[in-house]
Short mmCIF file of C-alpha atoms in Angstrom, two decimals:
data_model
loop_
_atom_site.label_atom_id
_atom_site.label_comp_id
_atom_site.label_asym_id
_atom_site.label_seq_id
_atom_site.Cartn_x
_atom_site.Cartn_y
_atom_site.Cartn_z
CA UNK Y 21 2.02 -21.06 4.17
CA UNK Y 22 3.14 -17.61 3.02
CA UNK Y 23 0.90 -15.17 1.13
CA UNK Y 24 3.21 -15.45 -1.87
CA UNK Y 25 3.01 -19.27 -2.02
CA UNK Y 26 -0.77 -19.23 -1.63
CA UNK Y 27 -0.98 -16.63 -4.38
CA UNK Y 28 1.08 -18.66 -6.82
CA UNK Y 29 -1.04 -21.77 -6.25
CA UNK Y 30 -4.29 -19.86 -6.67
CA UNK Y 31 -2.89 -18.06 -9.69
CA UNK Y 32 -2.82 -21.38 -11.51
CA UNK Y 33 -6.55 -21.69 -10.89
CA UNK Y 34 -7.24 -18.14 -12.04
CA UNK Y 35 -5.05 -18.01 -15.15
CA UNK Y 36 -4.29 -21.48 -16.49
CA UNK Y 37 -7.16 -21.59 -18.95
CA UNK Y 38 -6.46 -18.03 -20.04
CA UNK Y 39 -3.39 -18.87 -22.08
CA UNK Y 40 -2.95 -17.99 -25.72
CA UNK Y 41 -4.61 -21.24 -26.80
CA UNK Y 42 -7.87 -20.49 -24.95
CA UNK Y 43 -10.70 -20.28 -27.46
CA UNK Y 44 -12.65 -17.05 -27.80
CA UNK Y 45 -16.12 -17.59 -26.30
CA UNK Y 46 -19.04 -18.15 -28.59
CA UNK Y 47 -21.33 -15.14 -28.66
CA UNK Y 48 -24.74 -15.67 -27.10
CA UNK Y 49 -26.61 -12.34 -27.02
CA UNK Y 50 -29.46 -13.77 -24.95
CA UNK Y 51 -27.10 -14.99 -22.21
CA UNK Y 52 -25.38 -11.60 -22.18
CA UNK Y 53 -28.75 -9.84 -21.89
CA UNK Y 54 -29.75 -12.05 -18.97
CA UNK Y 55 -26.45 -11.32 -17.23
CA UNK Y 56 -26.89 -7.59 -17.76
CA UNK Y 57 -30.42 -7.80 -16.39
CA UNK Y 58 -29.21 -9.68 -13.28
CA UNK Y 59 -26.45 -7.13 -12.65
CA UNK Y 60 -28.82 -4.21 -13.19
CA UNK Y 61 -30.99 -5.58 -10.38
CA UNK Y 62 -27.94 -6.02 -8.12
CA UNK Y 63 -26.63 -2.50 -8.63
CA UNK Y 64 -30.10 -1.00 -8.73
CA UNK Y 65 -30.96 -2.17 -5.23
CA UNK Y 66 -33.09 0.52 -3.50
CA UNK Y 67 -30.81 0.47 -0.47
CA UNK Y 68 -28.18 2.31 -2.59
CA UNK Y 69 -30.62 4.79 -4.15
CA UNK Y 70 -28.82 7.77 -2.59
CA UNK Y 71 -25.37 6.49 -3.51
CA UNK Y 72 -23.56 6.17 -6.83
CA UNK Y 73 -22.26 3.07 -8.57
CA UNK Y 74 -19.75 3.16 -11.43
CA UNK Y 75 -19.41 -0.32 -12.96
CA UNK Y 76 -17.99 -2.05 -16.01
CA UNK Y 77 -17.60 -5.74 -16.83
CA UNK Y 78 -15.65 -6.83 -19.90
CA UNK Y 79 -14.64 -10.16 -21.36
CA UNK Y 80 -10.87 -10.25 -21.64
CA UNK Y 81 -11.19 -13.16 -24.07
CA UNK Y 82 -13.64 -11.56 -26.53
CA UNK Y 83 -13.21 -7.86 -25.77
CA UNK Y 84 -16.99 -7.47 -25.40
CA UNK Y 85 -18.41 -5.19 -22.69
CA UNK Y 86 -21.01 -7.31 -20.89
CA UNK Y 87 -22.32 -4.68 -18.48
CA UNK Y 88 -21.83 -1.03 -17.71
CA UNK Y 89 -23.44 1.44 -15.36
CA UNK Y 90 -22.01 4.96 -15.07
CA UNK Y 91 -18.84 3.37 -16.46
CA UNK Y 92 -17.45 6.72 -17.62
CA UNK Y 93 -18.36 8.70 -14.51
CA UNK Y 94 -15.39 10.03 -12.52
CA UNK Y 95 -15.63 8.66 -8.98
CA UNK Y 96 -13.17 8.32 -6.11
CA UNK Y 97 -11.23 5.04 -6.37
CA UNK Y 98 -9.76 4.75 -2.86
CA UNK Y 99 -7.11 2.01 -3.00
CA UNK Y 100 -8.06 1.01 -6.54
CA UNK Y 101 -5.66 3.85 -7.41
CA UNK Y 102 -2.93 1.33 -6.59
CA UNK Y 103 -3.81 -0.44 -9.85
CA UNK Y 104 -2.60 2.63 -11.76
CA UNK Y 105 0.47 2.91 -9.54
CA UNK Y 106 1.47 -0.73 -9.94
CA UNK Y 107 0.93 -0.70 -13.70
CA UNK Y 108 3.20 2.37 -13.92
CA UNK Y 109 5.87 0.84 -11.68
CA UNK Y 110 5.82 -2.50 -13.53
CA UNK Y 111 6.22 -0.83 -16.93
CA UNK Y 112 8.67 1.87 -15.80
CA UNK Y 113 10.85 -0.02 -13.33
CA UNK Y 114 10.29 -3.68 -14.22
CA UNK Y 115 9.35 -6.60 -11.95
CA UNK Y 116 13.00 -7.29 -11.06
CA UNK Y 117 13.66 -3.73 -9.87
CA UNK Y 118 15.26 -3.45 -6.41
CA UNK Y 119 15.85 -0.47 -4.13
CA UNK Y 120 19.40 0.06 -2.84
CA UNK Y 121 20.41 1.44 0.55
CA UNK Y 122 24.07 2.11 1.41
CA UNK Y 123 26.18 2.99 4.44
CA UNK Y 124 28.78 5.57 3.42
CA UNK Y 125 31.44 7.73 4.99
CA UNK Y 126 34.09 10.29 4.15
CA UNK Y 127 35.83 9.80 7.50
CA UNK Y 128 39.05 7.95 8.22
CA UNK Y 129 39.33 4.77 10.27
CA UNK Y 130 41.96 4.72 13.03
CA UNK Y 131 42.43 1.88 15.52
CA UNK Y 132 38.84 0.67 15.14
CA UNK Y 133 37.34 4.16 15.40
CA UNK Y 134 35.51 5.76 12.47
CA UNK Y 135 36.54 9.35 13.05
CA UNK Y 136 33.50 11.04 11.62
CA UNK Y 137 29.96 10.50 10.41
CA UNK Y 138 28.31 7.35 9.14
CA UNK Y 139 25.83 8.25 6.42
CA UNK Y 140 22.92 6.01 5.48
CA UNK Y 141 21.78 6.84 1.97
CA UNK Y 142 18.38 5.63 0.80
CA UNK Y 143 16.53 5.40 -2.48
CA UNK Y 144 13.11 4.56 -1.04
CA UNK Y 145 13.32 0.90 0.07
CA UNK Y 146 10.01 0.38 1.92
CA UNK Y 147 10.85 -3.17 3.04
CA UNK Y 148 13.25 -2.48 5.94
CA UNK Y 149 10.57 -3.38 8.44
CA UNK Y 150 9.38 -6.20 10.66
CA UNK Y 151 7.69 -8.19 7.87
CA UNK Y 152 9.59 -11.49 7.71
CA UNK Y 153 12.17 -10.00 10.08
CA UNK Y 154 13.84 -8.04 7.29
CA UNK Y 155 14.81 -4.96 9.34
CA UNK Y 156 16.57 -7.14 11.91
CA UNK Y 157 18.37 -9.03 9.15
CA UNK Y 158 19.50 -5.81 7.43
CA UNK Y 159 20.79 -4.26 10.64
CA UNK Y 160 22.54 -7.52 11.56
CA UNK Y 161 24.21 -7.57 8.16
CA UNK Y 162 25.27 -3.93 8.34
CA UNK Y 163 26.70 -4.27 11.84
CA UNK Y 164 28.58 -7.42 10.82
CA UNK Y 165 30.01 -5.70 7.74
CA UNK Y 166 31.20 -2.71 9.77
CA UNK Y 167 32.76 -4.97 12.38
CA UNK Y 168 34.45 -7.02 9.67
CA UNK Y 169 35.94 -3.75 8.39
CA UNK Y 170 37.41 -3.20 11.86
CA UNK Y 171 34.93 -0.59 13.11
CA UNK Y 172 34.15 -0.84 16.80
CA UNK Y 173 33.19 2.79 17.42
CA UNK Y 174 31.76 5.66 15.40
CA UNK Y 175 33.09 8.96 16.67
CA UNK Y 176 30.48 11.01 14.85
CA UNK Y 177 26.81 11.18 14.01
CA UNK Y 178 24.48 8.84 12.12
CA UNK Y 179 23.27 10.92 9.19
CA UNK Y 180 20.23 10.12 7.06
CA UNK Y 181 20.65 11.07 3.39
CA UNK Y 182 17.17 11.16 1.85
CA UNK Y 183 18.03 13.26 -1.20
CA UNK Y 184 16.86 10.66 -3.72
CA UNK Y 185 13.28 11.83 -3.03
CA UNK Y 186 11.78 15.20 -2.30
CA UNK Y 187 10.67 16.01 1.25
CA UNK Y 188 6.94 16.07 0.52
CA UNK Y 189 5.98 12.93 2.38
CA UNK Y 190 2.22 13.48 2.59
CA UNK Y 191 -0.17 13.34 -0.34
CA UNK Y 192 -2.32 16.17 -1.63
CA UNK Y 193 -5.93 15.74 -0.55
CA UNK Y 194 -5.16 13.58 2.48
CA UNK Y 195 -7.55 14.34 5.32
CA UNK Y 196 -5.81 16.11 8.20
CA UNK Y 197 -7.55 13.86 10.73
CA UNK Y 198 -5.96 10.78 9.12
CA UNK Y 199 -2.38 11.94 9.60
CA UNK Y 200 -1.79 10.29 12.99
CA UNK Y 201 -2.67 6.84 11.69
CA UNK Y 202 -0.22 4.30 10.35
CA UNK Y 203 -1.98 4.10 7.01
CA UNK Y 204 -1.14 7.79 6.42
CA UNK Y 205 2.59 7.49 7.18
CA UNK Y 206 4.72 9.91 5.13
CA UNK Y 207 6.94 8.52 2.37
CA UNK Y 208 10.65 9.26 2.00
CA UNK Y 209 13.88 7.93 0.57
CA UNK Y 210 14.60 6.36 3.97
CA UNK Y 211 11.81 4.28 5.48
CA UNK Y 212 12.03 2.13 8.61
CA UNK Y 213 9.25 -0.07 9.97
CA UNK Y 214 6.85 1.42 7.40
CA UNK Y 215 7.33 4.77 9.15
CA UNK Y 216 5.13 3.86 12.10
CA UNK Y 217 5.75 3.46 15.82
CA UNK Y 218 3.69 1.58 18.37
CA UNK Y 219 1.43 3.34 20.85
CA UNK Y 220 0.62 1.20 23.92
CA UNK Y 221 -2.21 1.95 26.33
CA UNK Y 222 -2.68 -0.07 29.52
CA UNK Y 223 -4.81 0.40 32.63
CA UNK Y 224 -3.38 1.41 35.97
CA UNK Y 225 -4.40 -1.72 37.82
CA UNK Y 226 -4.04 -0.03 41.19
CA UNK Y 227 -6.88 2.46 40.83
CA UNK Y 228 -10.01 3.14 38.77
CA UNK Y 229 -10.14 6.69 37.47
CA UNK Y 230 -6.37 7.11 37.49
CA UNK Y 231 -4.47 7.97 34.29
CA UNK Y 232 -3.94 5.06 31.93
CA UNK Y 233 -0.37 4.01 31.28
CA UNK Y 234 0.51 5.28 27.85
CA UNK Y 235 3.79 4.72 26.02
CA UNK Y 236 4.93 5.78 22.56
CA UNK Y 237 7.91 3.94 21.06
CA UNK Y 238 11.01 6.10 20.39
CA UNK Y 239 11.57 7.92 17.12
CA UNK Y 240 8.10 9.24 16.36
CA UNK Y 241 9.04 12.91 16.69
CA UNK Y 242 5.79 13.43 18.60
CA UNK Y 243 5.22 14.80 22.09
CA UNK Y 244 2.75 12.61 23.97
CA UNK Y 245 -0.14 14.15 25.95
CA UNK Y 246 -2.09 11.61 28.00
CA UNK Y 247 -5.75 12.30 28.77
CA UNK Y 248 -6.70 8.61 28.88
CA UNK Y 249 -7.87 7.08 32.14
CA UNK Y 250 -8.49 3.72 33.77
CA UNK Y 251 -12.17 2.71 33.59
CA UNK Y 252 -14.28 0.46 35.75
CA UNK Y 253 -14.08 -3.31 35.43
CA UNK Y 254 -15.71 -4.80 32.30
CA UNK Y 255 -16.35 -1.40 30.70
CA UNK Y 256 -15.74 -0.87 26.99
CA UNK Y 257 -12.42 0.44 25.72
CA UNK Y 258 -12.87 3.90 24.14
CA UNK Y 259 -9.29 4.89 23.36
CA UNK Y 260 -8.68 7.46 20.64
CA UNK Y 261 -5.69 9.55 19.59
CA UNK Y 262 -5.29 12.71 17.57
CA UNK Y 263 -2.34 14.60 16.15
CA UNK Y 264 -2.37 18.38 16.19
CA UNK Y 265 -1.88 20.02 12.82
CA UNK Y 266 0.10 23.02 14.09
CA UNK Y 267 2.46 21.14 16.44
CA UNK Y 268 3.96 17.61 16.68
CA UNK Y 269 1.74 16.66 19.61
CA UNK Y 270 -0.22 13.41 19.95
CA UNK Y 271 -3.11 13.50 22.41
CA UNK Y 272 -4.53 10.22 23.72
CA UNK Y 273 -8.10 10.19 25.09
CA UNK Y 274 -10.72 7.76 26.32
CA UNK Y 275 -10.62 4.90 28.78
CA UNK Y 276 -9.41 1.34 29.16
CA UNK Y 277 -11.01 -0.96 31.76
CA UNK Y 278 -8.95 -1.78 34.83
CA UNK Y 279 -9.17 -5.49 34.02
CA UNK Y 280 -8.46 -5.10 30.28
CA UNK Y 281 -5.31 -6.13 28.47
CA UNK Y 282 -3.00 -3.47 27.08
CA UNK Y 283 -3.92 -2.35 23.57
CA UNK Y 284 -1.62 -1.14 20.80
CA UNK Y 285 -2.10 1.21 17.88
CA UNK Y 286 0.15 2.27 14.99
CA UNK Y 287 1.12 5.93 14.81
CA UNK Y 288 2.73 7.63 11.82
CA UNK Y 289 6.09 9.27 12.48
CA UNK Y 290 6.77 12.94 11.74
CA UNK Y 291 10.19 12.68 10.06
CA UNK Y 292 10.98 9.31 8.42
CA UNK Y 293 14.66 10.18 7.92
CA UNK Y 294 15.22 10.99 11.58
CA UNK Y 295 13.33 7.84 12.54
CA UNK Y 296 15.56 5.71 10.30
CA UNK Y 297 18.79 7.34 11.49
CA UNK Y 298 17.84 6.97 15.17
CA UNK Y 299 16.76 3.35 14.66
CA UNK Y 300 20.06 2.59 12.93
CA UNK Y 301 22.04 4.21 15.72
CA UNK Y 302 20.16 2.19 18.36
CA UNK Y 303 20.66 -1.01 16.34
CA UNK Y 304 24.41 -0.51 15.98
CA UNK Y 305 24.83 0.17 19.69
CA UNK Y 306 22.78 -2.93 20.53
CA UNK Y 307 25.11 -4.95 18.28
CA UNK Y 308 28.30 -3.77 19.96
CA UNK Y 309 29.29 -0.70 17.89
CA UNK Y 310 29.48 2.41 20.04
CA UNK Y 311 28.18 5.66 18.54
CA UNK Y 312 29.18 8.90 20.25
CA UNK Y 313 27.13 11.35 18.20
CA UNK Y 314 23.44 11.92 17.62
CA UNK Y 315 21.17 10.80 14.81
CA UNK Y 316 20.44 13.63 12.37
CA UNK Y 317 18.59 14.37 9.14
CA UNK Y 318 21.13 15.19 6.45
CA UNK Y 319 18.99 18.13 5.36
CA UNK Y 320 20.02 19.82 8.61
CA UNK Y 321 23.73 19.46 7.84
CA UNK Y 322 25.31 22.12 5.65
CA UNK Y 323 28.67 20.29 5.67
CA UNK Y 324 27.43 16.92 4.42
CA UNK Y 325 29.98 15.51 1.95
CA UNK Y 326 28.76 14.93 -1.58
CA UNK Y 327 28.16 11.26 -2.52
CA UNK Y 328 31.19 11.39 -4.81
CA UNK Y 329 33.37 12.20 -1.80
CA UNK Y 330 32.24 9.17 0.21
CA UNK Y 331 33.16 5.51 0.12
CA UNK Y 332 30.58 2.75 0.52
CA UNK Y 333 30.97 0.56 3.60
CA UNK Y 334 27.86 -1.60 3.24
CA UNK Y 335 25.07 -2.07 0.74
CA UNK Y 336 21.63 -3.68 0.89
CA UNK Y 337 19.12 -4.42 -1.85
CA UNK Y 338 15.41 -4.82 -1.33
CA UNK Y 339 13.41 -7.78 -2.57
CA UNK Y 340 12.34 -7.28 -6.21
CA UNK Y 341 9.27 -5.32 -7.22
CA UNK Y 342 7.25 -8.51 -7.75
CA UNK Y 343 7.56 -9.28 -4.02
CA UNK Y 344 7.10 -5.68 -2.89
CA UNK Y 345 3.94 -5.50 -4.98
CA UNK Y 346 2.42 -8.52 -3.26
CA UNK Y 347 2.43 -6.58 0.02
CA UNK Y 348 1.31 -3.43 -1.77
CA UNK Y 349 -1.82 -5.03 -3.19
CA UNK Y 350 -2.78 -7.86 -0.83
CA UNK Y 351 -2.28 -5.76 2.33
CA UNK Y 352 -3.16 -2.50 0.54
CA UNK Y 353 -0.07 -0.81 1.96
CA UNK Y 354 -0.31 2.94 1.26
CA UNK Y 355 3.32 3.76 2.01
CA UNK Y 356 4.49 1.25 -0.60
CA UNK Y 357 2.24 2.88 -3.19
CA UNK Y 358 3.50 6.40 -2.53
CA UNK Y 359 7.09 5.14 -2.62
CA UNK Y 360 6.64 3.29 -5.92
CA UNK Y 361 5.06 6.35 -7.53
CA UNK Y 362 8.04 8.50 -6.52
CA UNK Y 363 10.45 5.77 -7.67
CA UNK Y 364 8.75 5.66 -11.07
CA UNK Y 365 9.23 9.42 -11.26
CA UNK Y 366 12.93 8.98 -10.49
CA UNK Y 367 13.44 6.23 -13.09
CA UNK Y 368 15.01 8.65 -15.56
CA UNK Y 369 17.59 9.78 -12.99
CA UNK Y 370 15.68 12.80 -11.70
CA UNK Y 371 14.52 13.52 -8.16
CA UNK Y 372 11.82 11.17 -6.96
CA UNK Y 373 8.59 13.16 -6.69
CA UNK Y 374 4.90 12.40 -6.79
CA UNK Y 375 4.55 14.74 -9.75
CA UNK Y 376 7.26 12.80 -11.57
CA UNK Y 377 5.30 9.62 -10.91
CA UNK Y 378 2.13 11.21 -12.23
CA UNK Y 379 4.00 12.19 -15.40
CA UNK Y 380 5.14 8.58 -15.78
CA UNK Y 381 1.56 7.38 -15.34
CA UNK Y 382 0.24 9.82 -17.93
CA UNK Y 383 2.93 8.77 -20.41
CA UNK Y 384 2.09 5.08 -19.94
CA UNK Y 385 -1.68 5.47 -20.20
CA UNK Y 386 -1.36 7.78 -23.21
CA UNK Y 387 0.76 5.12 -24.95
CA UNK Y 388 -2.17 2.73 -24.40
CA UNK Y 389 -4.56 5.22 -25.99
CA UNK Y 390 -6.25 6.09 -22.69
CA UNK Y 391 -7.42 9.73 -22.58
CA UNK Y 392 -6.45 11.89 -19.61
CA UNK Y 393 -10.11 12.81 -19.18
CA UNK Y 394 -10.75 9.37 -17.64
CA UNK Y 395 -8.72 9.95 -14.47
CA UNK Y 396 -7.47 12.56 -12.01
CA UNK Y 397 -4.43 11.41 -10.05
CA UNK Y 398 -2.99 13.14 -7.01
CA UNK Y 399 -1.28 10.30 -5.15
CA UNK Y 400 -0.28 6.68 -5.53
CA UNK Y 401 -2.35 5.03 -2.81
CA UNK Y 402 -5.85 6.45 -3.26
CA UNK Y 403 -5.93 8.01 0.20
CA UNK Y 404 -6.42 11.39 -1.47
CA UNK Y 405 -9.97 12.60 -1.89
CA UNK Y 406 -8.81 14.49 -4.99
CA UNK Y 407 -8.39 11.23 -6.94
CA UNK Y 408 -11.04 10.34 -9.53
CA UNK Y 409 -11.15 7.53 -12.10
CA UNK Y 410 -13.73 5.84 -14.29
CA UNK Y 411 -14.65 2.17 -14.14
CA UNK Y 412 -13.87 2.00 -17.87
CA UNK Y 413 -10.30 3.18 -17.19
CA UNK Y 414 -9.65 0.51 -14.57
CA UNK Y 415 -11.03 -2.26 -16.78
CA UNK Y 416 -8.88 -1.05 -19.67
CA UNK Y 417 -5.76 -1.22 -17.47
CA UNK Y 418 -6.73 -4.68 -16.23
CA UNK Y 419 -7.18 -5.83 -19.82
CA UNK Y 420 -3.77 -4.45 -20.84
CA UNK Y 421 -1.97 -6.07 -17.92
CA UNK Y 422 -3.67 -9.43 -18.53
CA UNK Y 423 -3.12 -9.40 -22.29
CA UNK Y 424 0.60 -8.68 -21.99
CA UNK Y 425 2.58 -11.94 -21.45
CA UNK Y 426 5.28 -9.97 -19.59
CA UNK Y 427 2.80 -8.58 -17.10
CA UNK Y 428 0.03 -11.15 -16.64
CA UNK Y 429 1.54 -13.60 -14.15
CA UNK Y 430 3.31 -11.15 -11.83
CA UNK Y 431 0.42 -8.66 -11.88
CA UNK Y 432 -2.39 -11.15 -11.18
CA UNK Y 433 -0.27 -12.77 -8.45
CA UNK Y 434 -0.30 -9.53 -6.46
CA UNK Y 435 -4.10 -9.38 -6.19
CA UNK Y 436 -6.06 -10.61 -3.16
CA UNK Y 437 -7.94 -13.86 -3.85
CA UNK Y 438 -11.56 -14.19 -2.75
CA UNK Y 439 -12.00 -16.27 0.38
CA UNK Y 440 -8.29 -17.04 0.57
CA UNK Y 441 -5.95 -14.12 1.25
CA UNK Y 442 -5.39 -10.38 1.41
CA UNK Y 443 -8.20 -7.90 1.92
CA UNK Y 444 -10.88 -10.28 0.58
CA UNK Y 445 -9.80 -13.35 2.55
CA UNK Y 446 -13.15 -13.45 4.38
CA UNK Y 447 -15.35 -12.50 1.41
CA UNK Y 448 -17.22 -14.66 -1.13
CA UNK Y 449 -16.56 -17.86 0.80
CA UNK Y 450 -18.45 -21.00 -0.24
CA UNK Y 451 -19.30 -19.50 -3.62
CA UNK Y 452 -17.97 -20.12 -7.11
CA UNK Y 453 -15.97 -16.91 -6.70
CA UNK Y 454 -13.91 -18.34 -3.81
CA UNK Y 455 -10.39 -19.11 -4.98
CA UNK Y 456 -11.41 -17.77 -8.41
CA UNK Y 457 -11.89 -14.01 -8.22
CA UNK Y 458 -8.68 -11.98 -7.81
CA UNK Y 459 -9.41 -8.35 -7.04
CA UNK Y 460 -8.17 -5.15 -5.42
CA UNK Y 461 -10.33 -3.51 -2.80
CA UNK Y 462 -10.58 0.18 -1.94
CA UNK Y 463 -11.85 1.82 1.22
CA UNK Y 464 -12.06 5.39 2.47
CA UNK Y 465 -15.01 7.20 4.06
CA UNK Y 466 -18.16 6.77 1.89
CA UNK Y 467 -16.16 4.95 -0.79
CA UNK Y 468 -15.87 1.21 -1.47
CA UNK Y 469 -14.34 -0.29 -4.61
CA UNK Y 470 -13.52 -3.71 -6.02
CA UNK Y 471 -11.73 -4.36 -9.32
CA UNK Y 472 -10.09 -7.43 -10.79
CA UNK Y 473 -10.69 -10.70 -12.61
CA UNK Y 474 -13.04 -13.67 -12.34
CA UNK Y 475 -13.65 -16.77 -14.45
CA UNK Y 476 -17.13 -17.80 -15.52
CA UNK Y 477 -18.55 -21.33 -15.51
CA UNK Y 478 -17.30 -21.65 -19.10
CA UNK Y 479 -13.75 -20.63 -18.19
CA UNK Y 480 -14.12 -17.18 -19.79
CA UNK Y 481 -11.98 -14.52 -18.13
CA UNK Y 482 -13.80 -11.33 -17.17
CA UNK Y 483 -12.30 -8.05 -15.96
CA UNK Y 484 -14.52 -5.92 -13.75
CA UNK Y 485 -14.50 -2.66 -11.84
CA UNK Y 486 -17.15 -1.80 -9.25
CA UNK Y 487 -16.95 1.45 -7.32
CA UNK Y 488 -19.44 2.94 -4.89
CA UNK Y 489 -19.35 6.59 -3.81
CA UNK Y 490 -21.51 8.98 -1.81
CA UNK Y 491 -23.38 6.38 0.26
CA UNK Y 492 -24.38 6.55 3.90
CA UNK Y 493 -25.53 2.96 4.39
CA UNK Y 494 -23.21 0.52 6.22
CA UNK Y 495 -20.11 -0.22 4.17
CA UNK Y 496 -20.61 -3.94 4.81
CA UNK Y 497 -23.84 -3.72 2.80
CA UNK Y 498 -22.00 -2.07 -0.10
CA UNK Y 499 -19.33 -4.78 -0.02
CA UNK Y 500 -22.07 -7.43 0.00
CA UNK Y 501 -23.59 -5.94 -3.16
CA UNK Y 502 -20.21 -5.98 -4.93
CA UNK Y 503 -19.57 -9.55 -3.78
CA UNK Y 504 -22.98 -10.64 -5.05
CA UNK Y 505 -22.14 -9.13 -8.44
CA UNK Y 506 -18.82 -11.02 -8.60
CA UNK Y 507 -20.57 -14.24 -7.60
CA UNK Y 508 -23.07 -13.59 -10.40
CA UNK Y 509 -20.20 -13.23 -12.87
CA UNK Y 510 -18.57 -16.42 -11.64
CA UNK Y 511 -21.83 -18.29 -12.33
CA UNK Y 512 -22.33 -16.82 -15.80
CA UNK Y 513 -22.49 -19.25 -18.71
CA UNK Y 514 -23.14 -18.74 -22.40
CA UNK Y 515 -24.59 -22.22 -22.84
#
């Protein structure tokens, strides 16, 4: 069963009793005090004495704050920043918003030959990738449309037009030693396969100590340097890879046992537009349309015709935001977050920039009466170590999204469900929180966060935000503390 179908079924469990007819809970100060005492013991565990917790728990039904601990302290949110990004995108773009990508040309068609360039013009669609086979379907459709128009050969280049967004693909405050990894892929107006390529490392089965067999899929823009070797039988795999900051060079190190299976890793590409254009060229050739020219980034072409001078040959629309957001939140897909923030910035017809998205976020939160002092936003995904938010801010956003009939169902449906799917599929199993709590995780070095909703024994809906910073204990221990707190909330009763 798909993530989306599971989510919809579980959503009924999470939200059904939270409709407008749900009675406000009776106030029982003693029960609230006991809950606060239990949570104080959970978050006051000595094992986290050198770390920092920022926590708030609030009843969505009554509006009462049931627990807070450093709730107004600014701490790094990691991927909980996606809650701000999605709220902004939902309000600014709408849940039915779709990205559009077009194939355009200003060239003439003679005897089956397009006598000039084919231009692919993007607006940020992040879904042309292998999830559900969408990239294959889009390229099949485009090739079929071109062939139906009589095009059998393109006597020109494949040009990527990424001018809907700026060229700043990386976020401020991203760690330089993250940049080679797939989760730090740069965003752009043209995005193929989530802007990652596959790195494959296999042993040389003929000889221990010989270089490992290393292959990087085409289109990365990286030069591969192989320092990996074939290890002895049954030895541990120690493969690592690092991208140089000053040059587009990827160095692979470590060993893979001679009797081990090949391993794969995701590597972020250097230039998403070039990657898209080259992938499109390869796809058209594979589908019977010859292309004589190269793939190029339109920014390198001074003679690129203006959009008004081109005609559209093919058009593709992404799935709507409600579907895109399910991947964004359940998988915690950073590229989707950065793309949606830029798209929100471009909603008024301007260039899509991160700063434009931040302006849209500030406008939205200000309209909700949320002061700017409660957050510092530098990106959309939370990968930046310049991001800071308070637990009180996150709970306020969760309350707004839940209380708005336009936003509740689609927003809650995007969240991972405890013990069932997404990034908390293996957490809180065999507890009252399983299939009940719906929450977004966050994870970067020395940061773990969890924010969302859970129902109590009485059916009362609670919004919570739990964020840990500055710890050196195992992150699994920090996650266990947060899970214990959510389980405590799920068992709360006012009776």
